mmCIF file of C-alpha atoms in Angstrom:
data_model
loop_
_atom_site.group_PDB
_atom_site.id
_atom_site.type_symbol
_atom_site.label_atom_id
_atom_site.label_comp_id
_atom_site.label_asym_id
_atom_site.label_seq_id
_atom_site.Cartn_x
_atom_site.Cartn_y
_atom_site.Cartn_z
ATOM 1 C CA UNK L 1204 17.504 -23.811 -8.067
ATOM 2 C CA UNK L 1205 14.583 -24.415 -5.663
ATOM 3 C CA UNK L 1206 12.431 -21.579 -4.393
ATOM 4 C CA UNK L 1207 13.828 -21.797 -0.847
ATOM 5 C CA UNK L 1208 17.323 -21.332 -2.259
ATOM 6 C CA UNK L 1209 16.044 -18.418 -4.344
ATOM 7 C CA UNK L 1210 14.534 -16.833 -1.260
ATOM 8 C CA UNK L 1211 17.773 -17.193 0.669
ATOM 9 C CA UNK L 1212 19.665 -15.681 -2.244
ATOM 10 C CA UNK L 1213 17.274 -12.734 -2.303
ATOM 11 C CA UNK L 1214 17.830 -12.198 1.397
ATOM 12 C CA UNK L 1215 21.580 -11.905 0.824
ATOM 13 C CA UNK L 1216 21.380 -9.358 -2.006
ATOM 14 C CA UNK L 1217 21.284 -5.752 -0.680
ATOM 15 C CA UNK L 1218 17.988 -4.101 -1.568
ATOM 16 C CA UNK L 1219 16.884 -7.215 -3.390
ATOM 17 C CA UNK L 1220 13.359 -7.187 -1.989
ATOM 18 C CA UNK L 1221 12.691 -3.537 -2.860
ATOM 19 C CA UNK L 1222 10.058 -2.625 -5.410
ATOM 20 C CA UNK L 1223 11.699 -0.248 -7.853
ATOM 21 C CA UNK L 1224 9.085 0.846 -10.393
ATOM 22 C CA UNK L 1225 8.388 4.513 -9.564
ATOM 23 C CA UNK L 1226 4.641 3.903 -10.016
ATOM 24 C CA UNK L 1227 1.461 5.023 -8.266
ATOM 25 C CA UNK L 1228 2.719 8.274 -6.805
ATOM 26 C CA UNK L 1229 -0.984 8.985 -6.321
ATOM 27 C CA UNK L 1230 -3.626 6.318 -5.651
ATOM 28 C CA UNK L 1231 -4.542 4.270 -8.737
ATOM 29 C CA UNK L 1232 -7.804 4.967 -10.533
ATOM 30 C CA UNK L 1233 -9.702 2.721 -12.882
ATOM 31 C CA UNK L 1234 -12.232 -0.064 -13.162
ATOM 32 C CA UNK L 1235 -12.206 -3.673 -11.896
ATOM 33 C CA UNK L 1236 -14.569 -6.518 -12.666
ATOM 34 C CA UNK L 1237 -14.929 -8.364 -9.385
ATOM 35 C CA UNK L 1238 -17.606 -6.817 -7.181
ATOM 36 C CA UNK L 1239 -20.060 -6.225 -10.016
ATOM 37 C CA UNK L 1240 -19.417 -9.242 -12.256
ATOM 38 C CA UNK L 1241 -17.842 -11.785 -9.878
ATOM 39 C CA UNK L 1242 -17.065 -15.142 -11.523
ATOM 40 C CA UNK L 1243 -19.739 -15.201 -14.209
ATOM 41 C CA UNK L 1244 -18.132 -17.491 -16.796
ATOM 42 C CA UNK L 1245 -21.242 -18.708 -18.645
ATOM 43 C CA UNK L 1246 -20.965 -16.711 -21.836
ATOM 44 C CA UNK L 1247 -23.651 -18.736 -23.594
ATOM 45 C CA UNK L 1248 -26.327 -17.780 -21.096
ATOM 46 C CA UNK L 1249 -24.949 -14.339 -20.213
ATOM 47 C CA UNK L 1250 -22.761 -13.068 -23.074
ATOM 48 C CA UNK L 1251 -23.082 -9.427 -22.023
ATOM 49 C CA UNK L 1252 -21.845 -9.830 -18.454
ATOM 50 C CA UNK L 1253 -19.577 -12.883 -18.399
ATOM 51 C CA UNK L 1254 -15.856 -12.574 -17.669
ATOM 52 C CA UNK L 1255 -14.566 -12.322 -21.227
ATOM 53 C CA UNK L 1256 -12.496 -10.142 -23.495
ATOM 54 C CA UNK L 1257 -15.730 -8.525 -24.719
ATOM 55 C CA UNK L 1258 -16.522 -7.255 -21.218
ATOM 56 C CA UNK L 1259 -13.080 -5.681 -20.816
ATOM 57 C CA UNK L 1260 -13.154 -4.181 -24.296
ATOM 58 C CA UNK L 1261 -16.556 -2.693 -23.516
ATOM 59 C CA UNK L 1262 -15.252 -1.117 -20.323
ATOM 60 C CA UNK L 1263 -12.136 0.181 -22.075
ATOM 61 C CA UNK L 1264 -14.388 1.816 -24.648
ATOM 62 C CA UNK L 1265 -16.429 3.487 -21.948
ATOM 63 C CA UNK L 1266 -13.374 4.715 -20.039
ATOM 64 C CA UNK L 1267 -11.883 6.190 -23.200
ATOM 65 C CA UNK L 1268 -15.066 7.642 -24.715
ATOM 66 C CA UNK L 1269 -17.095 8.855 -21.733
ATOM 67 C CA UNK L 1270 -14.619 11.205 -20.078
ATOM 68 C CA UNK L 1271 -13.187 8.826 -17.480
ATOM 69 C CA UNK L 1272 -9.642 8.590 -18.831
ATOM 70 C CA UNK L 1273 -9.171 12.356 -18.791
ATOM 71 C CA UNK L 1274 -10.083 12.404 -15.109
ATOM 72 C CA UNK L 1275 -7.444 9.786 -14.258
ATOM 73 C CA UNK L 1276 -9.398 6.527 -14.470
ATOM 74 C CA UNK L 1277 -6.793 4.673 -16.495
ATOM 75 C CA UNK L 1278 -6.659 1.016 -15.393
ATOM 76 C CA UNK L 1279 -8.897 -1.736 -16.768
ATOM 77 C CA UNK L 1280 -8.455 -4.597 -14.314
ATOM 78 C CA UNK L 1281 -9.219 -8.265 -14.774
ATOM 79 C CA UNK L 1282 -9.905 -10.114 -11.521
ATOM 80 C CA UNK L 1283 -10.292 -13.854 -10.850
ATOM 81 C CA UNK L 1284 -11.774 -16.372 -13.344
ATOM 82 C CA UNK L 1285 -9.983 -15.263 -16.515
ATOM 83 C CA UNK L 1286 -7.756 -18.337 -16.758
ATOM 84 C CA UNK L 1287 -8.035 -21.704 -18.351
ATOM 85 C CA UNK L 1288 -8.346 -24.451 -15.744
ATOM 86 C CA UNK L 1289 -4.939 -25.796 -16.782
ATOM 87 C CA UNK L 1290 -1.580 -24.186 -17.468
ATOM 88 C CA UNK L 1291 -0.205 -24.570 -20.955
ATOM 89 C CA UNK L 1292 2.283 -27.216 -22.046
ATOM 90 C CA UNK L 1293 5.052 -24.666 -21.401
ATOM 91 C CA UNK L 1294 3.888 -24.255 -17.802
ATOM 92 C CA UNK L 1295 2.508 -20.776 -18.365
ATOM 93 C CA UNK L 1296 -0.838 -19.422 -17.291
ATOM 94 C CA UNK L 1297 -3.223 -19.067 -20.192
ATOM 95 C CA UNK L 1298 -6.609 -17.395 -20.617
ATOM 96 C CA UNK L 1299 -9.750 -19.397 -21.198
ATOM 97 C CA UNK L 1300 -9.702 -19.873 -24.996
ATOM 98 C CA UNK L 1301 -13.467 -19.545 -25.424
ATOM 99 C CA UNK L 1302 -13.877 -16.377 -23.370
ATOM 100 C CA UNK L 1303 -10.568 -14.743 -24.398
ATOM 101 C CA UNK L 1304 -10.045 -16.031 -27.955
ATOM 102 C CA UNK L 1305 -7.686 -13.190 -28.850
ATOM 103 C CA UNK L 1306 -5.454 -13.757 -25.821
ATOM 104 C CA UNK L 1307 -4.345 -11.322 -23.148
ATOM 105 C CA UNK L 1308 -1.583 -9.683 -25.212
ATOM 106 C CA UNK L 1309 -4.108 -8.736 -27.861
ATOM 107 C CA UNK L 1310 -6.475 -7.386 -25.207
ATOM 108 C CA UNK L 1311 -3.616 -5.358 -23.732
ATOM 109 C CA UNK L 1312 -2.942 -3.794 -27.146
ATOM 110 C CA UNK L 1313 -6.621 -2.903 -27.482
ATOM 111 C CA UNK L 1314 -6.564 -1.221 -24.067
ATOM 112 C CA UNK L 1315 -3.241 0.537 -24.671
ATOM 113 C CA UNK L 1316 -4.481 1.865 -28.005
ATOM 114 C CA UNK L 1317 -7.151 3.737 -26.028
ATOM 115 C CA UNK L 1318 -4.631 5.364 -23.737
ATOM 116 C CA UNK L 1319 -5.396 2.994 -20.881
ATOM 117 C CA UNK L 1320 -3.546 0.341 -18.883
ATOM 118 C CA UNK L 1321 -4.289 -3.321 -18.208
ATOM 119 C CA UNK L 1322 -4.415 -4.936 -14.798
ATOM 120 C CA UNK L 1323 -4.544 -8.691 -14.198
ATOM 121 C CA UNK L 1324 -5.114 -11.059 -11.277
ATOM 122 C CA UNK L 1325 -3.099 -13.968 -9.923
ATOM 123 C CA UNK L 1326 -2.987 -15.812 -6.605
ATOM 124 C CA UNK L 1327 -0.040 -16.676 -4.350
ATOM 125 C CA UNK L 1328 -1.129 -20.247 -3.725
ATOM 126 C CA UNK L 1329 -2.039 -23.605 -5.215
ATOM 127 C CA UNK L 1330 -5.259 -22.171 -6.694
ATOM 128 C CA UNK L 1331 -7.020 -18.836 -7.008
ATOM 129 C CA UNK L 1332 -9.882 -18.061 -4.661
ATOM 130 C CA UNK L 1333 -12.301 -19.421 -7.272
ATOM 131 C CA UNK L 1334 -10.261 -22.550 -8.032
ATOM 132 C CA UNK L 1335 -8.271 -21.581 -11.130
ATOM 133 C CA UNK L 1336 -4.512 -22.244 -11.358
ATOM 134 C CA UNK L 1337 -2.520 -20.475 -8.671
ATOM 135 C CA UNK L 1338 1.026 -19.176 -8.661
ATOM 136 C CA UNK L 1339 3.037 -21.561 -6.527
ATOM 137 C CA UNK L 1340 6.491 -20.454 -5.418
ATOM 138 C CA UNK L 1341 8.232 -22.259 -8.250
ATOM 139 C CA UNK L 1342 6.050 -20.406 -10.790
ATOM 140 C CA UNK L 1343 6.473 -16.838 -9.501
ATOM 141 C CA UNK L 1344 9.231 -15.778 -11.866
ATOM 142 C CA UNK L 1345 7.597 -17.493 -14.870
ATOM 143 C CA UNK L 1346 4.261 -15.801 -14.223
ATOM 144 C CA UNK L 1347 5.887 -12.385 -13.815
ATOM 145 C CA UNK L 1348 7.660 -12.873 -17.148
ATOM 146 C CA UNK L 1349 4.413 -13.979 -18.760
ATOM 147 C CA UNK L 1350 2.520 -10.916 -17.558
ATOM 148 C CA UNK L 1351 5.293 -8.624 -18.766
ATOM 149 C CA UNK L 1352 5.381 -10.314 -22.171
ATOM 150 C CA UNK L 1353 1.648 -9.732 -22.528
ATOM 151 C CA UNK L 1354 1.986 -6.007 -21.776
ATOM 152 C CA UNK L 1355 0.323 -6.080 -18.357
ATOM 153 C CA UNK L 1356 0.629 -2.860 -16.331
ATOM 154 C CA UNK L 1357 -0.754 -3.894 -12.916
ATOM 155 C CA UNK L 1358 -0.861 -7.122 -10.927
ATOM 156 C CA UNK L 1359 -3.298 -7.902 -8.128
ATOM 157 C CA UNK L 1360 -1.716 -10.802 -6.222
ATOM 158 C CA UNK L 1361 -4.208 -12.593 -3.980
ATOM 159 C CA UNK L 1362 -3.400 -15.132 -1.275
ATOM 160 C CA UNK L 1363 -6.011 -17.905 -1.232
ATOM 161 C CA UNK L 1364 -4.834 -21.487 -0.773
ATOM 162 C CA UNK L 1365 -1.428 -20.635 0.704
ATOM 163 C CA UNK L 1366 0.005 -20.580 4.191
ATOM 164 C CA UNK L 1367 1.851 -17.860 6.068
ATOM 165 C CA UNK L 1368 5.292 -19.257 5.222
ATOM 166 C CA UNK L 1369 4.522 -19.435 1.509
ATOM 167 C CA UNK L 1370 3.112 -15.916 1.618
ATOM 168 C CA UNK L 1371 6.146 -14.523 3.449
ATOM 169 C CA UNK L 1372 8.322 -15.918 0.660
ATOM 170 C CA UNK L 1373 6.039 -15.449 -2.320
ATOM 171 C CA UNK L 1374 5.029 -11.803 -1.993
ATOM 172 C CA UNK L 1375 8.583 -10.381 -1.871
ATOM 173 C CA UNK L 1376 9.660 -12.900 -4.495
ATOM 174 C CA UNK L 1377 6.981 -11.637 -6.903
ATOM 175 C CA UNK L 1378 8.043 -8.059 -6.167
ATOM 176 C CA UNK L 1379 11.580 -8.856 -7.260
ATOM 177 C CA UNK L 1380 10.409 -10.949 -10.198
ATOM 178 C CA UNK L 1381 8.367 -8.016 -11.496
ATOM 179 C CA UNK L 1382 11.451 -5.804 -11.193
ATOM 180 C CA UNK L 1383 13.472 -8.355 -13.124
ATOM 181 C CA UNK L 1384 11.090 -8.231 -16.091
ATOM 182 C CA UNK L 1385 12.142 -4.650 -16.836
ATOM 183 C CA UNK L 1386 8.512 -3.652 -17.393
ATOM 184 C CA UNK L 1387 6.925 -1.190 -14.944
ATOM 185 C CA UNK L 1388 4.076 -3.185 -13.360
ATOM 186 C CA UNK L 1389 2.156 -1.797 -10.385
ATOM 187 C CA UNK L 1390 1.965 -4.397 -7.653
ATOM 188 C CA UNK L 1391 -1.055 -4.882 -5.379
ATOM 189 C CA UNK L 1392 -0.517 -7.306 -2.499
ATOM 190 C CA UNK L 1393 -3.292 -8.960 -0.522
ATOM 191 C CA UNK L 1394 -0.909 -10.166 2.183
ATOM 192 C CA UNK L 1395 -2.149 -7.988 5.100
ATOM 193 C CA UNK L 1396 -5.735 -9.186 4.631
ATOM 194 C CA UNK L 1397 -4.557 -12.762 5.263
ATOM 195 C CA UNK L 1398 -2.595 -11.781 8.385
ATOM 196 C CA UNK L 1399 -5.293 -9.822 10.203
ATOM 197 C CA UNK L 1400 -4.304 -6.478 8.728
ATOM 198 C CA UNK L 1401 -2.485 -5.054 11.755
ATOM 199 C CA UNK L 1402 0.892 -5.026 13.489
ATOM 200 C CA UNK L 1403 2.664 -6.983 14.794
ATOM 201 C CA UNK L 1404 1.477 -9.559 12.243
ATOM 202 C CA UNK L 1405 1.908 -7.019 9.441
ATOM 203 C CA UNK L 1406 5.090 -4.965 9.075
ATOM 204 C CA UNK L 1407 3.911 -1.998 7.036
ATOM 205 C CA UNK L 1408 7.356 -0.406 6.799
ATOM 206 C CA UNK L 1409 8.588 -3.559 5.091
ATOM 207 C CA UNK L 1410 5.455 -3.927 2.992
ATOM 208 C CA UNK L 1411 5.866 -0.404 1.644
ATOM 209 C CA UNK L 1412 9.203 -1.471 0.198
ATOM 210 C CA UNK L 1413 7.829 -4.424 -1.777
ATOM 211 C CA UNK L 1414 4.288 -3.422 -2.819
ATOM 212 C CA UNK L 1415 2.616 -0.362 -4.326
ATOM 213 C CA UNK L 1416 -0.625 -0.996 -2.455
ATOM 214 C CA UNK L 1417 -2.233 -3.680 -0.359
ATOM 215 C CA UNK L 1418 -5.589 -4.965 0.747
ATOM 216 C CA UNK L 1419 -5.847 -4.758 4.544
ATOM 217 C CA UNK L 1420 -9.328 -5.987 5.366
ATOM 218 C CA UNK L 1421 -12.488 -7.733 4.164
ATOM 219 C CA UNK L 1422 -13.790 -7.613 0.602
ATOM 220 C CA UNK L 1423 -16.413 -4.976 -0.010
ATOM 221 C CA UNK L 1424 -19.980 -6.060 -0.712
ATOM 222 C CA UNK L 1425 -22.727 -4.098 -2.441
ATOM 223 C CA UNK L 1426 -24.228 -2.595 0.704
ATOM 224 C CA UNK L 1427 -24.008 0.400 3.013
ATOM 225 C CA UNK L 1428 -23.360 -1.983 5.912
ATOM 226 C CA UNK L 1429 -20.214 -3.186 4.158
ATOM 227 C CA UNK L 1430 -19.002 0.365 3.480
ATOM 228 C CA UNK L 1431 -19.580 1.299 7.125
ATOM 229 C CA UNK L 1432 -17.780 -1.804 8.387
ATOM 230 C CA UNK L 1433 -14.724 -1.069 6.261
ATOM 231 C CA UNK L 1434 -14.700 2.604 7.218
ATOM 232 C CA UNK L 1435 -14.987 1.829 10.917
ATOM 233 C CA UNK L 1436 -12.157 -0.742 10.806
ATOM 234 C CA UNK L 1437 -9.809 1.689 9.052
ATOM 235 C CA UNK L 1438 -10.745 4.523 11.409
ATOM 236 C CA UNK L 1439 -10.469 2.435 14.566
ATOM 237 C CA UNK L 1440 -6.993 1.313 13.472
ATOM 238 C CA UNK L 1441 -5.887 4.561 11.848
ATOM 239 C CA UNK L 1442 -2.886 5.044 14.131
ATOM 240 C CA UNK L 1443 -1.372 1.876 12.656
ATOM 241 C CA UNK L 1444 -2.624 2.274 9.089
ATOM 242 C CA UNK L 1445 -2.443 5.979 8.307
ATOM 243 C CA UNK L 1446 1.369 6.307 8.554
ATOM 244 C CA UNK L 1447 1.831 3.397 6.137
ATOM 245 C CA UNK L 1448 0.236 5.267 3.221
ATOM 246 C CA UNK L 1449 2.023 7.668 0.921
ATOM 247 C CA UNK L 1450 3.210 8.165 -2.660
ATOM 248 C CA UNK L 1451 3.924 4.758 -4.162
ATOM 249 C CA UNK L 1452 2.448 2.729 -1.282
ATOM 250 C CA UNK L 1453 -1.245 2.845 -0.355
ATOM 251 C CA UNK L 1454 -3.808 1.199 1.889
ATOM 252 C CA UNK L 1455 -6.634 -0.271 -0.187
ATOM 253 C CA UNK L 1456 -10.107 -0.462 1.405
ATOM 254 C CA UNK L 1457 -11.404 -2.080 -1.800
ATOM 255 C CA UNK L 1458 -13.543 -1.030 -4.723
ATOM 256 C CA UNK L 1459 -16.039 1.758 -5.276
ATOM 257 C CA UNK L 1460 -19.505 0.223 -5.565
ATOM 258 C CA UNK L 1461 -21.186 3.443 -6.672
ATOM 259 C CA UNK L 1462 -23.667 2.814 -9.480
ATOM 260 C CA UNK L 1463 -24.636 -0.706 -8.455
ATOM 261 C CA UNK L 1464 -27.660 -1.702 -6.370
ATOM 262 C CA UNK L 1465 -26.762 -1.369 -2.695
ATOM 263 C CA UNK L 1466 -26.206 2.362 -2.067
ATOM 264 C CA UNK L 1467 -28.566 5.303 -2.038
ATOM 265 C CA UNK L 1468 -27.440 8.552 -3.655
ATOM 266 C CA UNK L 1469 -26.387 9.945 -0.261
ATOM 267 C CA UNK L 1470 -24.487 6.761 0.582
ATOM 268 C CA UNK L 1471 -22.759 6.843 -2.806
ATOM 269 C CA UNK L 1472 -21.573 10.389 -2.129
ATOM 270 C CA UNK L 1473 -20.391 9.217 1.268
ATOM 271 C CA UNK L 1474 -18.263 6.426 -0.164
ATOM 272 C CA UNK L 1475 -16.690 8.752 -2.733
ATOM 273 C CA UNK L 1476 -15.936 11.382 -0.111
ATOM 274 C CA UNK L 1477 -14.499 8.993 2.446
ATOM 275 C CA UNK L 1478 -12.358 7.103 -0.079
ATOM 276 C CA UNK L 1479 -10.983 10.499 -1.166
ATOM 277 C CA UNK L 1480 -10.194 11.391 2.447
ATOM 278 C CA UNK L 1481 -8.476 8.014 2.973
ATOM 279 C CA UNK L 1482 -6.250 8.446 -0.111
ATOM 280 C CA UNK L 1483 -7.748 5.153 -1.279
ATOM 281 C CA UNK L 1484 -7.554 3.737 -4.788
ATOM 282 C CA UNK L 1485 -10.525 4.958 -6.825
ATOM 283 C CA UNK L 1486 -11.246 1.684 -8.584
ATOM 284 C CA UNK L 1487 -14.842 1.314 -9.671
ATOM 285 C CA UNK L 1488 -16.616 -2.012 -9.937
ATOM 286 C CA UNK L 1489 -19.859 -1.299 -11.729
ATOM 287 C CA UNK L 1490 -21.328 -1.447 -15.219
ATOM 288 C CA UNK L 1491 -20.106 1.630 -17.039
ATOM 289 C CA UNK L 1492 -22.392 0.805 -19.970
ATOM 290 C CA UNK L 1493 -25.565 1.397 -17.933
ATOM 291 C CA UNK L 1494 -24.368 3.804 -15.245
ATOM 292 C CA UNK L 1495 -26.921 6.388 -14.121
ATOM 293 C CA UNK L 1496 -26.277 10.103 -14.539
ATOM 294 C CA UNK L 1497 -26.284 10.548 -10.746
ATOM 295 C CA UNK L 1498 -23.639 7.857 -10.217
ATOM 296 C CA UNK L 1499 -21.540 9.276 -13.045
ATOM 297 C CA UNK L 1500 -21.685 12.749 -11.521
ATOM 298 C CA UNK L 1501 -20.398 11.457 -8.187
ATOM 299 C CA UNK L 1502 -17.605 9.375 -9.686
ATOM 300 C CA UNK L 1503 -16.558 12.157 -12.058
ATOM 301 C CA UNK L 1504 -16.586 14.897 -9.433
ATOM 302 C CA UNK L 1505 -13.373 16.766 -10.185
ATOM 303 C CA UNK L 1506 -12.902 18.193 -6.708
ATOM 304 C CA UNK L 1507 -13.358 14.833 -4.949
ATOM 305 C CA UNK L 1508 -10.895 13.312 -7.423
ATOM 306 C CA UNK L 1509 -8.458 16.191 -6.907
ATOM 307 C CA UNK L 1510 -8.568 15.668 -3.144
ATOM 308 C CA UNK L 1511 -7.974 11.951 -3.569
ATOM 309 C CA UNK L 1512 -5.058 12.567 -5.919
ATOM 310 C CA UNK L 1513 -3.393 15.269 -3.832
ATOM 311 C CA UNK L 1514 0.364 14.953 -4.422
ATOM 312 C CA UNK L 1515 1.261 15.106 -0.715
ATOM 313 C CA UNK L 1516 -0.288 11.665 -0.421
ATOM 314 C CA UNK L 1517 -1.218 11.996 3.268
ATOM 315 C CA UNK L 1518 -4.036 9.676 4.277
ATOM 316 C CA UNK L 1519 -6.794 11.411 6.231
ATOM 317 C CA UNK L 1520 -8.081 10.578 9.699
ATOM 318 C CA UNK L 1521 -11.270 10.468 11.712
ATOM 319 C CA UNK L 1522 -11.146 13.455 14.063
ATOM 320 C CA UNK L 1523 -14.386 13.186 15.988
ATOM 321 C CA UNK L 1524 -17.169 10.792 16.877
ATOM 322 C CA UNK L 1525 -20.018 12.894 18.221
ATOM 323 C CA UNK L 1526 -22.823 11.718 20.492
ATOM 324 C CA UNK L 1527 -25.351 12.624 17.786
ATOM 325 C CA UNK L 1528 -23.922 9.879 15.516
ATOM 326 C CA UNK L 1529 -21.945 12.392 13.481
ATOM 327 C CA UNK L 1530 -18.328 11.737 12.547
ATOM 328 C CA UNK L 1531 -15.795 14.249 11.219
ATOM 329 C CA UNK L 1532 -12.900 13.295 8.953
ATOM 330 C CA UNK L 1533 -9.951 15.453 7.940
ATOM 331 C CA UNK L 1534 -7.149 15.308 5.405
ATOM 332 C CA UNK L 1535 -4.316 17.837 4.953
ATOM 333 C CA UNK L 1536 -3.672 18.819 1.342
ATOM 334 C CA UNK L 1537 -1.200 20.756 -0.743
ATOM 335 C CA UNK L 1538 -1.155 24.584 -0.820
ATOM 336 C CA UNK L 1539 -2.275 24.916 2.823
ATOM 337 C CA UNK L 1540 -5.664 23.428 1.977
ATOM 338 C CA UNK L 1541 -7.601 20.764 3.861
ATOM 339 C CA UNK L 1542 -10.520 18.440 3.194
ATOM 340 C CA UNK L 1543 -13.273 17.832 5.739
ATOM 341 C CA UNK L 1544 -16.069 15.277 5.651
ATOM 342 C CA UNK L 1545 -19.046 15.443 7.997
ATOM 343 C CA UNK L 1546 -20.682 12.000 8.030
ATOM 344 C CA UNK L 1547 -24.096 11.219 9.502
ATOM 345 C CA UNK L 1548 -24.646 7.688 10.736
ATOM 346 C CA UNK L 1549 -28.192 8.576 11.727
ATOM 347 C CA UNK L 1550 -31.215 6.896 10.180
ATOM 348 C CA UNK L 1551 -33.972 9.365 11.064
ATOM 349 C CA UNK L 1552 -33.739 12.800 9.430
ATOM 350 C CA UNK L 1553 -31.276 15.463 8.245
ATOM 351 C CA UNK L 1554 -29.141 16.662 11.132
ATOM 352 C CA UNK L 1555 -27.936 20.219 11.720
ATOM 353 C CA UNK L 1556 -24.355 19.897 12.883
ATOM 354 C CA UNK L 1557 -22.548 22.884 14.395
ATOM 355 C CA UNK L 1558 -18.860 23.358 15.024
ATOM 356 C CA UNK L 1559 -15.919 25.667 14.308
ATOM 357 C CA UNK L 1560 -12.660 25.166 12.482
ATOM 358 C CA UNK L 1561 -10.776 25.986 15.691
ATOM 359 C CA UNK L 1562 -12.380 22.942 17.316
ATOM 360 C CA UNK L 1563 -11.094 20.902 14.371
ATOM 361 C CA UNK L 1564 -7.492 22.005 15.005
ATOM 362 C CA UNK L 1565 -7.346 24.635 12.259
ATOM 363 C CA UNK L 1566 -4.942 27.533 12.835
ATOM 364 C CA UNK L 1567 -6.088 31.116 13.317
ATOM 365 C CA UNK L 1568 -7.088 32.765 10.053
ATOM 366 C CA UNK L 1569 -9.767 33.346 7.448
ATOM 367 C CA UNK L 1570 -10.897 30.598 5.109
ATOM 368 C CA UNK L 1571 -13.245 29.688 2.323
ATOM 369 C CA UNK L 1572 -15.018 26.334 2.207
ATOM 370 C CA UNK L 1573 -16.149 24.826 -1.081
ATOM 371 C CA UNK L 1574 -18.922 22.232 -0.779
ATOM 372 C CA UNK L 1575 -17.736 19.422 -3.043
ATOM 373 C CA UNK L 1576 -21.162 18.049 -3.948
ATOM 374 C CA UNK L 1577 -23.372 21.171 -3.917
ATOM 375 C CA UNK L 1578 -20.803 23.414 -5.601
ATOM 376 C CA UNK L 1579 -21.477 26.260 -3.158
ATOM 377 C CA UNK L 1580 -18.749 28.277 -1.443
ATOM 378 C CA UNK L 1581 -18.910 29.549 2.123
ATOM 379 C CA UNK L 1582 -16.832 32.731 2.352
ATOM 380 C CA UNK L 1583 -15.727 34.835 5.297
ATOM 381 C CA UNK L 1584 -15.162 31.835 7.505
ATOM 382 C CA UNK L 1585 -12.736 32.363 10.389
ATOM 383 C CA UNK L 1586 -11.330 29.725 12.670
ATOM 384 C CA UNK L 1587 -13.828 30.775 15.384
ATOM 385 C CA UNK L 1588 -16.904 31.100 13.175
ATOM 386 C CA UNK L 1589 -19.668 28.722 14.287
ATOM 387 C CA UNK L 1590 -20.858 27.058 11.120
ATOM 388 C CA UNK L 1591 -23.850 24.782 10.563
ATOM 389 C CA UNK L 1592 -24.113 21.997 7.993
ATOM 390 C CA UNK L 1593 -27.207 19.922 7.245
ATOM 391 C CA UNK L 1594 -26.277 16.266 6.750
ATOM 392 C CA UNK L 1595 -28.733 13.716 5.355
ATOM 393 C CA UNK L 1596 -29.047 10.318 7.074
ATOM 394 C CA UNK L 1597 -26.154 8.061 5.973
ATOM 395 C CA UNK L 1598 -24.897 10.999 3.943
ATOM 396 C CA UNK L 1599 -22.040 13.487 3.996
ATOM 397 C CA UNK L 1600 -21.134 17.094 3.547
ATOM 398 C CA UNK L 1601 -17.639 17.380 2.091
ATOM 399 C CA UNK L 1602 -15.641 20.613 2.189
ATOM 400 C CA UNK L 1603 -12.475 21.707 0.460
ATOM 401 C CA UNK L 1604 -11.153 24.367 2.856
ATOM 402 C CA UNK L 1605 -8.453 26.808 1.793
ATOM 403 C CA UNK L 1606 -7.031 30.126 3.089
ATOM 404 C CA UNK L 1607 -9.059 33.153 2.015
ATOM 405 C CA UNK L 1608 -6.065 34.559 0.132
ATOM 406 C CA UNK L 1609 -5.297 31.177 -1.369
ATOM 407 C CA UNK L 1610 -6.226 29.620 -4.695
ATOM 408 C CA UNK L 1611 -8.968 27.074 -5.296
ATOM 409 C CA UNK L 1612 -7.014 24.362 -7.092
ATOM 410 C CA UNK L 1613 -9.618 21.948 -8.417
ATOM 411 C CA UNK L 1614 -11.858 23.961 -10.747
#
């Protein structure tokens, strides 16, 4: 049967395009190769950093031995450039034999033995973004079966080298093919990023039924300018994007670049705080083997992680853009708690920002505010109290705000 006939058959089966895996009730957490290691495939010149089974074993070791797994960082994700340049004689994708001599199934066992999960990359098109074999429509079911047979737990499905018609068929077809394997595999779709990211080109109600998460916008780069651009796009379009997120279906603003070369300490805190507010995947792309203590402290901040993983799964919003280049972000949480982020886009000096909770739409009452990065608690705060926070240039102050008679949940 041809793929167009398959697609028509799927359309006639009730519920046939629905993703039914029960996964990612909170945003995924883990590590991915791409932003830090790109498509480095020269293992003779760069054996430590090339895309190889050694790199992914090294990162699995770090996640399992350095306290990451216990905090929820559980996925080790392979991105582009893992494949051989040709499919096998059986038509299946195969890893590069020199860089992955043990094969993907063996790597999956290594990762699973450490209490972690394996993610892999494929592309809905004639080739991946870097020119390796793509998943054309006639190969969707075969590739899904292959990934399941290897023990893969997560698929990132890119969309280079395909057109809108192929994408409209291929993404739901892969969703169903993953269901058919019988193995729970989280499914990340890049479809919105290829359609402009917004309605009416993107139907997020439909997308939430076939994907666990999706890339909406540009790839992140290792710079504060890139972080700001992504944040501003999501905030400007939050009325369209925010309702699409929730348990099992998330917007993905791309990887955490904390611990690389492009962010200051304040900017690194800002990315962590804002990704937590946005209920974004916390997927690091850095070198866990050489990570600084400061970067580790930010990425392992239990309160920021707890806010990100809040079971209500409500994506936060930008509340205010002040004339002093200060922005305020808010996210409602479980147990009548809330998260606030005060972001400075200034470049000159620390800024003393004043406001009250009443002006931020909080109800009447008494509250406590825990500063996520300083560890200090502000008590005796009422809705009408005028508070002052000092925000460093391109930095944040992040609060976990809860009723005075409530319980602080993330210690």
